[in-house]
Coordinates of C-alpha atoms in Angstrom, one line a residue:
M22 CA 1.9 1.5 -27.2
K23 CA 4.6 -1.0 -26.4
L24 CA 7.0 1.9 -25.8
Y25 CA 4.5 3.6 -23.6
S26 CA 3.8 0.4 -21.6
S27 CA 7.6 0.0 -21.1
L28 CA 7.7 3.6 -19.8
L29 CA 5.0 2.8 -17.2
K30 CA 6.8 -0.4 -16.3
S31 CA 10.0 1.6 -15.6
E32 CA 8.0 4.1 -13.5
I33 CA 6.6 1.2 -11.4
Y34 CA 10.2 0.5 -10.5
Q35 CA 10.7 4.2 -9.7
I36 CA 7.7 3.9 -7.3
L37 CA 9.2 0.8 -5.6
Y38 CA 12.5 2.7 -5.2
V39 CA 10.7 5.7 -3.6
Q40 CA 8.8 3.3 -1.3
D41 CA 12.0 1.7 -0.2
V42 CA 14.1 4.9 0.3
F43 CA 11.3 6.9 2.1
S44 CA 9.8 4.1 4.1
N45 CA 11.0 5.7 7.4
Y46 CA 9.3 9.0 6.5
E47 CA 5.9 7.6 5.8
D48 CA 4.1 9.7 8.4
F49 CA 5.6 12.9 7.1
L50 CA 4.7 12.0 3.5
A51 CA 1.2 11.2 4.7
L52 CA 1.0 14.6 6.3
V53 CA 2.1 16.2 3.0
T54 CA -0.5 14.3 1.0
R55 CA -3.2 15.2 3.4
A56 CA -2.2 18.8 3.7
F57 CA -2.2 19.3 0.0
D58 CA -5.4 17.5 -0.7
P59 CA -7.6 19.7 -2.9
K60 CA -10.5 19.4 -0.5
V61 CA -8.4 20.4 2.5
L62 CA -6.8 23.3 0.6
F63 CA -10.3 24.5 -0.5
L64 CA -11.6 24.5 3.1
T65 CA -8.5 26.1 4.7
V66 CA -6.4 28.2 2.4
I67 CA -9.2 30.0 0.6
P68 CA -11.0 31.1 3.9
V69 CA -7.7 32.3 5.3
V70 CA -7.0 34.4 2.2
A71 CA -10.5 35.7 2.2
A72 CA -10.0 36.9 5.8
F73 CA -7.0 39.0 4.8
N74 CA -7.6 40.2 1.2
T75 CA -10.8 39.7 -0.7
R76 CA -9.3 40.6 -4.1
L77 CA -6.6 37.9 -3.7
Y78 CA -9.3 35.6 -2.5
S79 CA -11.3 36.3 -5.6
R80 CA -8.4 35.6 -8.0
L81 CA -7.3 32.5 -6.1
L82 CA -10.8 31.0 -5.9
L83 CA -11.4 31.5 -9.6
S84 CA -8.0 30.0 -10.5
V85 CA -8.7 26.9 -8.3
L86 CA -12.2 26.3 -9.6
L87 CA -11.1 26.5 -13.2
T88 CA -8.1 24.4 -12.5
E89 CA -10.1 21.6 -10.9
Y90 CA -12.7 21.7 -13.6
F91 CA -10.0 21.5 -16.2
N92 CA -8.5 18.6 -14.3
T93 CA -11.8 16.8 -14.4
I94 CA -12.2 17.4 -18.1
L95 CA -8.7 16.0 -18.8
K96 CA -9.4 12.9 -16.8
W97 CA -12.8 12.3 -18.4
C98 CA -12.4 13.4 -21.9
V99 CA -8.9 14.1 -23.2
V100 CA -7.4 11.0 -21.6
R101 CA -9.7 8.8 -23.5
V102 CA -9.0 10.5 -26.8
V103 CA -5.2 10.9 -26.5
A104 CA -3.8 7.4 -26.0
I105 CA -0.5 8.6 -24.8
L106 CA -2.0 9.9 -21.6
A107 CA -2.4 7.2 -19.0
E108 CA -5.5 7.4 -16.9
D109 CA -4.6 4.4 -14.8
R110 CA -3.2 4.7 -11.3
P111 CA -0.1 2.6 -10.5
F112 CA -1.7 0.4 -7.8
W113 CA -4.2 -1.1 -10.3
W114 CA -2.2 -0.8 -13.5
V115 CA 0.5 -3.0 -12.0
R116 CA -2.1 -5.7 -11.4
E117 CA -3.8 -5.4 -14.8
T118 CA -0.9 -5.0 -17.2
S119 CA 0.6 -7.8 -19.2
E120 CA 4.0 -6.2 -18.9
F121 CA 4.5 -8.4 -15.8
T122 CA 3.9 -12.1 -15.4
T123 CA 2.6 -13.8 -12.3
L124 CA 6.1 -14.8 -11.4
N125 CA 7.7 -11.3 -11.5
R126 CA 4.7 -9.0 -10.8
P127 CA 5.8 -6.5 -8.1
K128 CA 3.5 -5.6 -5.2
L129 CA 3.1 -1.9 -4.4
Y130 CA 2.6 -0.7 -0.8
Q131 CA -0.9 0.5 -0.1
N132 CA -2.8 2.2 2.7
E133 CA -5.9 4.3 2.9
L134 CA -4.2 7.2 1.1
T135 CA -3.6 5.0 -2.0
C136 CA -7.1 3.9 -3.0
E137 CA -8.5 7.0 -4.8
P138 CA -11.3 5.9 -7.2
S139 CA -10.6 8.4 -9.9
P140 CA -8.3 8.4 -13.1
G141 CA -4.7 9.1 -12.4
N142 CA -3.7 11.6 -15.1
P143 CA -3.1 14.4 -14.5
S144 CA -2.5 14.4 -10.8
G145 CA -5.2 16.5 -9.1
H146 CA -3.0 17.0 -6.0
L147 CA -0.2 18.4 -8.1
M148 CA -2.4 20.4 -10.4
T149 CA -4.4 22.1 -7.7
S150 CA -1.4 22.5 -5.3
T151 CA 0.5 24.2 -8.1
T152 CA -2.3 26.7 -8.5
Y153 CA -2.5 27.5 -4.8
L154 CA 1.3 27.8 -4.4
Y155 CA 1.7 29.8 -7.6
V156 CA -0.9 32.4 -6.6
I157 CA 0.4 32.7 -3.0
F158 CA 4.1 32.8 -3.9
S159 CA 3.5 35.3 -6.7
V160 CA 2.0 37.7 -4.2
L161 CA 4.8 37.1 -1.8
E162 CA 7.4 37.7 -4.6
E163 CA 5.8 41.0 -5.5
A164 CA 6.1 42.1 -1.9
A165 CA 9.6 40.7 -1.5
V166 CA 11.0 42.4 -4.6
L167 CA 10.1 45.8 -3.3
R168 CA 11.4 45.3 0.2
H169 CA 14.2 42.7 0.2
G170 CA 15.4 42.2 -3.4
K171 CA 16.3 39.1 -5.4
P172 CA 17.8 36.9 -2.6
V173 CA 14.4 36.5 -1.0
V174 CA 12.7 36.0 -4.3
I175 CA 15.1 33.2 -5.1
S176 CA 14.5 31.6 -1.7
L177 CA 10.7 31.8 -2.3
R178 CA 11.1 30.0 -5.6
V179 CA 13.3 27.3 -4.1
C180 CA 10.5 26.7 -1.5
Y181 CA 7.9 26.6 -4.3
Y182 CA 9.7 24.0 -6.3
F183 CA 10.7 22.0 -3.2
S184 CA 7.1 21.9 -2.1
L185 CA 6.0 20.5 -5.5
L186 CA 8.8 17.9 -5.2
L187 CA 7.7 16.8 -1.8
I188 CA 4.1 16.5 -3.0
S189 CA 5.2 14.4 -6.0
I190 CA 7.3 12.1 -3.8
S191 CA 4.4 11.6 -1.4
R192 CA 2.0 10.8 -4.3
M193 CA 4.5 8.3 -5.8
Y194 CA 5.2 6.7 -2.4
F195 CA 1.6 5.8 -1.8
G196 CA 1.2 4.5 -5.3
C197 CA -1.3 7.1 -6.3
H198 CA 0.5 8.5 -9.4
F199 CA 3.2 7.7 -11.9
L200 CA 6.0 10.2 -12.2
H201 CA 4.8 11.6 -15.6
Q202 CA 1.3 12.1 -14.1
C203 CA 2.8 14.4 -11.4
I204 CA 4.9 16.3 -14.0
F205 CA 1.9 16.8 -16.3
G206 CA -0.2 18.0 -13.3
I207 CA 2.4 20.6 -12.4
L208 CA 2.7 21.8 -16.0
A209 CA -1.0 22.0 -16.5
G210 CA -1.5 23.8 -13.2
V211 CA 1.1 26.4 -14.1
L212 CA -0.3 27.0 -17.5
L213 CA -3.8 27.4 -16.4
T214 CA -2.9 29.6 -13.5
K215 CA -0.9 31.9 -15.7
V216 CA -4.0 32.3 -17.9
T217 CA -6.4 32.9 -15.0
M218 CA -4.0 35.3 -13.2
S219 CA -3.3 37.4 -16.3
L220 CA -4.4 41.0 -16.3
S221 CA -6.3 40.7 -19.6
F222 CA -8.4 37.7 -18.2
E223 CA -9.2 39.7 -15.1
K224 CA -10.3 42.7 -17.0
Y225 CA -12.5 40.6 -19.2
L226 CA -14.1 38.9 -16.2
T227 CA -14.9 42.2 -14.5
K228 CA -16.8 43.4 -17.6
L229 CA -19.1 40.4 -17.5
T230 CA -22.6 40.9 -16.1
R231 CA -24.0 38.5 -13.5
R232 CA -26.3 37.0 -16.0
R233 CA -23.4 36.3 -18.4
R234 CA -21.3 34.8 -15.5
L235 CA -24.2 32.5 -14.6
A236 CA -24.5 31.5 -18.3
Y237 CA -20.9 30.5 -18.4
C238 CA -21.4 28.4 -15.3
C239 CA -24.3 26.6 -16.9
L240 CA -22.2 26.1 -20.0
I241 CA -19.5 24.4 -18.0
C242 CA -22.1 22.2 -16.3
L243 CA -23.6 21.2 -19.6
L244 CA -20.1 20.5 -21.0
L245 CA -19.4 18.1 -18.1
L246 CA -22.9 16.5 -18.4
G247 CA -22.2 16.0 -22.1
I248 CA -18.9 14.4 -21.5
Y249 CA -20.4 12.1 -18.9
W250 CA -23.3 10.9 -21.0
G251 CA -21.2 10.9 -24.1
Q252 CA -18.9 8.3 -22.6
K253 CA -21.9 6.2 -21.7
L254 CA -23.2 6.6 -25.2
F255 CA -20.0 5.2 -26.6
G256 CA -19.9 2.3 -24.1
V257 CA -17.4 3.8 -21.7
D258 CA -18.4 3.6 -18.0
P259 CA -17.5 7.0 -16.5
Q260 CA -17.2 5.3 -13.1
W261 CA -14.7 2.7 -14.3
P262 CA -12.0 4.0 -11.9
V263 CA -14.2 3.2 -9.0
K264 CA -14.5 -0.4 -10.1
M265 CA -10.8 -0.7 -10.7
A266 CA -10.0 0.8 -7.3
F267 CA -12.5 -1.5 -5.5
K268 CA -11.0 -4.5 -7.4
W269 CA -7.4 -3.9 -6.6
C270 CA -7.4 -2.0 -3.3
D271 CA -6.1 -4.2 -0.5
D272 CA -9.0 -3.0 1.8
P273 CA -12.3 -1.8 0.4
F274 CA -12.7 0.4 3.4
F275 CA -9.8 2.5 2.1
L276 CA -12.0 3.8 -0.7
D277 CA -13.1 7.4 -0.1
P278 CA -16.2 8.6 -2.1
N279 CA -15.0 12.2 -1.6
T280 CA -12.2 11.5 -4.2
T281 CA -14.5 10.5 -7.0
L282 CA -14.9 12.9 -10.0
V283 CA -18.7 13.2 -9.5
F284 CA -18.2 14.4 -5.9
S285 CA -15.6 16.9 -7.0
I286 CA -17.9 18.3 -9.7
V287 CA -20.8 18.7 -7.2
R288 CA -18.5 20.5 -4.8
L289 CA -17.0 22.7 -7.4
T290 CA -20.3 23.6 -9.1
G291 CA -21.7 25.0 -5.9
A292 CA -18.7 27.2 -5.3
L293 CA -18.6 28.3 -9.0
F294 CA -22.3 29.4 -9.0
A295 CA -21.8 31.3 -5.7
F296 CA -18.7 33.0 -7.2
A297 CA -20.8 33.9 -10.3
I298 CA -23.5 35.5 -8.2
V299 CA -21.2 37.5 -6.0
G300 CA -18.8 38.4 -8.8
P301 CA -15.1 39.1 -8.7
V302 CA -13.9 41.6 -6.1
L303 CA -11.6 44.2 -7.5
K304 CA -10.9 46.1 -4.3
S305 CA -10.7 45.0 -0.8
A306 CA -14.0 45.6 0.8
G307 CA -12.7 47.2 4.0
L308 CA -12.5 44.0 6.0
N309 CA -12.7 44.2 9.8
W310 CA -9.8 41.9 10.7
K311 CA -10.9 41.7 14.3
R312 CA -14.0 39.9 13.1
S313 CA -13.0 38.1 9.9
I314 CA -9.8 36.4 11.2
P315 CA -11.3 35.0 14.4
L316 CA -14.4 33.8 12.6
T317 CA -12.3 32.1 9.9
L318 CA -10.0 30.4 12.5
A319 CA -13.1 29.2 14.4
M320 CA -14.6 27.6 11.3
M321 CA -11.2 26.0 10.4
V322 CA -10.7 24.6 13.9
A323 CA -14.2 23.1 13.9
K324 CA -13.6 21.5 10.6
M325 CA -10.2 20.1 11.7
C326 CA -11.8 18.6 14.9
S327 CA -14.4 17.0 12.8
N328 CA -11.8 15.4 10.5
L329 CA -9.7 14.2 13.5
L330 CA -12.8 12.5 15.0
H331 CA -13.3 10.5 11.8
A332 CA -9.6 9.9 10.8
T333 CA -7.9 6.6 10.6
P334 CA -4.2 6.4 11.4
V335 CA -1.9 5.9 8.4
G336 CA -1.1 2.3 7.6
Q337 CA -4.0 0.9 9.7
S338 CA -7.1 -0.6 8.4
Q339 CA -10.4 0.5 9.9
D340 CA -10.6 -2.9 11.4
D341 CA -7.8 -3.0 14.0
T342 CA -8.0 -6.8 14.2
V343 CA -6.7 -7.3 10.6
L344 CA -3.4 -9.1 10.4
N345 CA -1.4 -8.5 7.3
L346 CA 0.0 -12.0 6.8
S347 CA 2.0 -10.8 3.8
T348 CA 1.9 -8.2 1.1
E349 CA -0.7 -10.3 -0.6
S350 CA -3.2 -11.5 2.1
Y351 CA -4.7 -10.8 5.5
F352 CA -7.1 -12.3 8.0
T353 CA -10.3 -10.6 9.0
V354 CA -10.7 -12.2 12.4
D355 CA -9.0 -12.0 15.7
W356 CA -5.5 -13.1 14.7
K357 CA -4.5 -14.4 18.2
Q358 CA -7.4 -16.8 18.1
E359 CA -5.8 -18.4 15.1
F360 CA -2.6 -18.9 17.0
Q361 CA -4.4 -20.4 19.9
A362 CA -6.2 -22.9 17.7
D363 CA -2.9 -23.7 16.0
T364 CA -1.1 -24.3 19.3
E365 CA -3.9 -26.6 20.5
Q366 CA -3.8 -28.5 17.3
A367 CA 0.0 -28.9 17.5
I368 CA -0.3 -30.2 21.1
L369 CA -2.9 -32.7 20.1
N370 CA -0.7 -34.0 17.2
P371 CA 2.9 -34.0 18.6
Y372 CA 4.3 -36.0 15.7
P373 CA 8.1 -35.7 15.0
T374 CA 8.3 -33.7 11.7
D375 CA 11.3 -31.6 12.8
K376 CA 13.9 -34.0 11.4
V377 CA 12.3 -34.0 7.9
M378 CA 11.8 -30.2 7.8
P379 CA 15.4 -29.1 7.0
A380 CA 15.3 -30.9 3.6
I381 CA 11.7 -29.8 2.9
T382 CA 12.5 -26.2 3.7
R383 CA 15.6 -26.1 1.6
L384 CA 13.8 -27.7 -1.3
L385 CA 10.8 -25.4 -1.1
S386 CA 13.0 -22.3 -0.8
S387 CA 15.0 -23.2 -3.8
L388 CA 11.9 -24.0 -5.8
C389 CA 10.3 -20.6 -4.9
E390 CA 13.4 -18.9 -5.9
R391 CA 13.5 -20.8 -9.2
F392 CA 9.8 -20.0 -9.9
Q393 CA 10.2 -16.5 -8.5
L394 CA 7.3 -16.9 -6.1
S395 CA 6.6 -14.7 -3.1
H396 CA 7.8 -15.4 0.5
S397 CA 4.1 -15.7 1.5
I398 CA 3.8 -18.7 -0.9
E399 CA 7.1 -20.1 0.2
F400 CA 6.4 -20.2 4.0
S401 CA 2.7 -21.1 3.6
A402 CA 3.8 -24.0 1.4
I403 CA 6.2 -25.1 4.2
D404 CA 3.5 -25.0 6.8
T405 CA 1.0 -26.8 4.5
L406 CA 3.5 -29.6 3.7
E407 CA 4.3 -30.0 7.4
Q408 CA 0.5 -30.3 8.2
L409 CA 0.3 -32.9 5.4
L410 CA 3.2 -34.8 6.9
V411 CA 1.5 -34.7 10.3
K412 CA -1.7 -36.2 8.8
V413 CA 0.4 -39.0 7.2
L414 CA 2.2 -39.8 10.5
A415 CA -1.1 -39.6 12.5
A416 CA -2.6 -42.4 10.4
H417 CA 0.1 -44.9 11.8
D418 CA 0.2 -46.5 8.4
D419 CA 3.8 -47.5 7.5
S420 CA 3.0 -48.1 3.9
A421 CA 1.4 -44.7 3.5
E422 CA 4.4 -43.1 5.2
E423 CA 6.9 -44.9 3.0
N424 CA 4.8 -43.9 -0.1
F425 CA 4.9 -40.3 1.0
L426 CA 8.6 -40.3 1.5
Q427 CA 9.2 -41.9 -1.9
Q428 CA 7.1 -39.4 -3.7
A429 CA 8.1 -36.4 -1.6
P430 CA 9.4 -34.3 -4.5
L431 CA 6.0 -34.7 -6.3
Y432 CA 4.1 -33.8 -3.1
V433 CA 6.3 -30.7 -2.7
L434 CA 5.5 -29.5 -6.2
T435 CA 1.8 -30.3 -5.7
V436 CA 1.6 -28.4 -2.4
L437 CA 3.5 -25.5 -3.9
N438 CA 1.2 -25.3 -6.9
L439 CA -1.9 -25.5 -4.6
V440 CA -0.7 -22.8 -2.2
G441 CA 0.4 -20.6 -5.1
K442 CA -3.1 -20.8 -6.6
Y443 CA -4.7 -20.3 -3.2
L444 CA -2.8 -17.1 -2.4
N445 CA -2.8 -15.8 -5.9
S446 CA -5.4 -17.3 -8.3
S447 CA -3.3 -16.3 -11.4
T448 CA -0.2 -18.3 -10.2
M449 CA 0.7 -21.0 -12.6
L450 CA 3.9 -23.0 -12.3
D451 CA 5.8 -23.8 -15.6
P452 CA 4.9 -27.5 -16.3
R453 CA 8.0 -28.1 -18.3
L454 CA 10.2 -26.8 -15.6
M455 CA 8.3 -28.9 -13.0
Q456 CA 8.9 -32.0 -15.1
Q457 CA 12.6 -31.2 -15.5
L458 CA 13.0 -30.8 -11.7
L459 CA 11.3 -34.1 -11.0
E460 CA 13.5 -35.9 -13.5
R461 CA 16.6 -34.6 -11.8
T462 CA 15.4 -35.5 -8.3
N463 CA 13.9 -38.9 -9.1
P464 CA 13.7 -40.1 -12.7
E465 CA 11.4 -43.0 -11.6
L466 CA 8.5 -40.6 -10.6
V467 CA 5.7 -40.5 -13.1
W468 CA 4.5 -36.9 -13.9
S469 CA 1.7 -35.6 -16.0
D470 CA -1.1 -33.1 -15.8
G471 CA -3.6 -35.8 -14.8
R472 CA -1.2 -37.1 -12.1
L473 CA -0.8 -33.6 -10.7
R474 CA -4.6 -33.0 -10.5
E475 CA -5.0 -36.4 -8.8
M476 CA -2.4 -35.5 -6.2
E477 CA -3.9 -32.1 -5.6
F478 CA -7.2 -33.7 -4.9
D479 CA -5.5 -36.2 -2.5
V480 CA -3.7 -33.4 -0.7
L481 CA -6.8 -31.3 -0.3
K482 CA -8.7 -34.2 1.0
A483 CA -6.0 -35.0 3.5
L484 CA -6.1 -31.4 4.7
N485 CA -9.9 -31.3 5.0
Y486 CA -9.9 -28.9 2.0
K487 CA -8.3 -26.2 4.1
I488 CA -5.1 -24.3 3.1
S489 CA -4.0 -21.4 5.3
E490 CA -1.4 -18.6 5.1
S491 CA 1.7 -18.9 7.1
L492 CA 0.9 -17.8 10.7
L493 CA 4.6 -17.5 11.6
L494 CA 5.3 -15.2 8.7
G495 CA 2.2 -13.1 9.6
A496 CA 3.2 -12.7 13.2
V497 CA 6.8 -11.8 12.4
E498 CA 5.6 -9.2 9.9
R499 CA 3.1 -7.7 12.4
F500 CA 5.6 -7.6 15.3
S501 CA 8.3 -6.1 13.0
K502 CA 6.0 -3.4 11.8
D503 CA 4.9 -2.5 15.3
Y504 CA 8.1 -2.8 17.2
I505 CA 11.1 -2.5 14.8
L506 CA 10.2 -0.4 11.9
T507 CA 9.1 2.4 14.3
L508 CA 12.6 2.5 15.7
G509 CA 14.1 3.6 12.4
I510 CA 17.1 1.3 12.9
A511 CA 17.2 0.0 9.3
R512 CA 15.3 0.2 6.0
K513 CA 12.2 -1.9 5.5
N514 CA 13.8 -4.0 2.9
T515 CA 16.8 -4.7 5.1
I516 CA 14.6 -5.8 8.0
G517 CA 12.6 -7.9 5.5
D518 CA 15.6 -9.7 4.1
V519 CA 17.0 -10.5 7.5
G520 CA 13.5 -11.7 8.6
V521 CA 13.2 -14.0 5.6
K522 CA 16.6 -15.6 6.2
L523 CA 15.9 -16.1 9.8
L524 CA 12.5 -17.7 9.1
R525 CA 14.2 -20.2 6.7
V526 CA 16.7 -21.1 9.4
V527 CA 13.9 -21.5 12.0
Y528 CA 11.9 -23.8 9.8
A529 CA 14.9 -25.8 8.8
Q530 CA 16.6 -26.0 12.3
K531 CA 13.5 -26.1 14.5
H532 CA 14.5 -29.4 16.0
A533 CA 18.0 -28.1 16.9
I534 CA 16.7 -24.9 18.3
Y535 CA 14.2 -26.4 20.7
S536 CA 16.4 -29.4 21.6
S537 CA 18.9 -27.0 23.1
L538 CA 16.2 -25.7 25.4
R539 CA 14.8 -29.0 26.5
S540 CA 16.9 -29.3 29.6
S541 CA 15.8 -25.9 30.8
V542 CA 12.1 -27.0 31.0
N543 CA 11.2 -29.3 33.9
S544 CA 7.8 -30.5 32.6
E545 CA 7.4 -32.4 29.3
D546 CA 3.9 -31.0 28.9
M547 CA 5.1 -27.4 29.4
F548 CA 7.9 -28.0 26.9
V549 CA 5.4 -29.3 24.3
Q550 CA 3.2 -26.2 24.9
F551 CA 6.2 -23.9 24.6
K552 CA 7.4 -25.6 21.4
S553 CA 3.9 -25.6 19.8
N554 CA 3.4 -21.8 20.3
R555 CA 4.3 -20.1 17.0
L556 CA 3.5 -16.7 18.5
I557 CA 6.4 -17.0 21.0
L558 CA 8.6 -18.2 18.2
A559 CA 7.7 -15.2 16.1
A560 CA 8.6 -12.9 19.0
A561 CA 12.0 -14.6 19.3
V562 CA 12.6 -14.2 15.5
V563 CA 11.8 -10.5 15.8
M564 CA 14.3 -10.2 18.7
S565 CA 16.8 -12.0 16.6
I566 CA 16.2 -9.4 13.8
L567 CA 16.9 -6.7 16.3
E568 CA 20.1 -8.4 17.3
L569 CA 21.3 -9.0 13.7
C570 CA 20.6 -5.4 12.8
Q571 CA 23.3 -4.6 15.4
V572 CA 21.2 -2.6 17.8
D573 CA 23.3 -2.4 21.0
D574 CA 21.0 -0.2 23.1
R575 CA 19.9 -2.5 25.9
Q576 CA 17.0 -0.2 26.7
I577 CA 15.6 -0.7 23.2
H578 CA 16.0 -4.5 23.6
D579 CA 14.2 -4.4 27.0
R580 CA 11.4 -2.3 25.7
V581 CA 10.8 -4.4 22.7
V582 CA 10.9 -7.7 24.5
E583 CA 8.5 -6.4 27.2
S584 CA 6.1 -5.4 24.5
L585 CA 6.4 -8.8 22.8
S586 CA 5.9 -10.6 26.0
R587 CA 2.6 -8.8 26.6
E588 CA 1.6 -9.8 23.1
C589 CA 2.4 -13.4 23.7
F590 CA 1.3 -13.6 27.3
V591 CA 4.6 -15.1 28.3
D592 CA 7.6 -14.2 30.5
P593 CA 10.1 -12.0 28.6
M594 CA 13.0 -14.4 29.5
N595 CA 11.3 -17.2 27.6
I596 CA 11.5 -15.1 24.4
V597 CA 15.1 -14.2 25.2
F598 CA 16.1 -17.8 25.7
L599 CA 14.5 -18.8 22.4
K600 CA 16.1 -15.9 20.7
D601 CA 19.5 -17.0 22.0
A602 CA 18.9 -20.6 20.8
I603 CA 18.1 -19.3 17.3
L604 CA 21.3 -17.2 17.2
N605 CA 23.3 -20.1 18.5
V606 CA 22.1 -22.3 15.6
I607 CA 23.1 -19.5 13.1
N608 CA 26.5 -19.1 14.7

């Protein structure tokens, strides 16, 4: 099992690599995943084939039905018996496994295509798509051999394998399947299709009476019912994947009941009984193409229109107001209201924290790197510590201020520990390492578990028991996704790395950045409002990212800054001036 867990761990890194390399092709991969969804194929390919050739339709439908039934049996039965088969999907396995710790656990990208509440092995997409493609390409090969020879056959096979490769990449990109689950799905699909497409199987099927076919259908249904209730009898919840998906899906609205095994069984059973009643069609029934094809196309168009009306764009939540503050958290309110409240609070408390922030930023950044914490925790901790410092300064108590500065390293670790637990309940800083760091910075500071809990209580009390995610990080991420990633100028990781470094500079050098602009603003009140608005600062950071990614096209710059100015309700030149001030500090 240890070896097997190590295999899954290595496959998680493969998924991360795929998500990085193909991040600019997300829309195309989403199209591939949706196009080869078993439900979509069932409602599109089969009717089209039926409109042209009823015998091929009969063979294809039977192959698909048996393949999907076999996929369900594997996911429900064999996977539980054979330990080497992993039923988990990557997006929840990575959060449940003990192979990673809190400090190094990776975060897989998710959207509404990720959260499928069914076991992962074998891949239903690959297994079913293999069947469809195998049947269709087999027919095309038979026709191509007679007319065009081997070159066309080779081309068809290349298209076949390339299609399966694309589907596998798309399933891995969205964190739906491990690599071995995709491979197993392909192999199982090919094997089962070869059996169902064999001449001997077809001959046997044609000899069966309608009553015998219905009896086989009932037997399959009883088998599935037996597996379902057998699991419950042995204390296994057949619906455990639904609970796991709901637990670890970033947005519960992403869950689609149509992808559960129970739904698939109901859909397949109806089709299988209908097939048993009608029976296999050995010869084409003299179709009138003038009627069958338009009728089929009309039904498909109606279905596609229905899907489009209820579709949600890729990468967007069903709640358009959701702001992804980081890869770990999000707001569920109007995000700009949060910035408005933050700006008003900053205007009411204009206490000079800028000169202290460089040291705090450097210390927190180095600590987060040492403890291997996320950037969300890093920047949220910086914001929280700044709020705490404002509270201390607002008290106008010299002794309290002096005490805070003397114990600054201890306050930094306390805030970091609090924010880490707030954003990720499983975060736990190494106490021994914390003690070593304190001894190096100030040997006179007294540290213990009791002292840490006491300071955590004091910090929470000072902050009115409220800790928030980093608004600045959230806005930079949102603006970057909306206005930079869509340009395809650089990889997602490159933009992220540049953005993180810029944010560290902005936090540390905020005083220098805004001081360089003070003479350009006539009114002190207007300058305070400008300086207090993190939304404008986020827009300037995004424009700086664009500049540092060496995008020289002025039209792109103008278009992005115009869009950002509308988001921030500010003149575009204000964003440009602030961007120049940030870059001047860097230079």
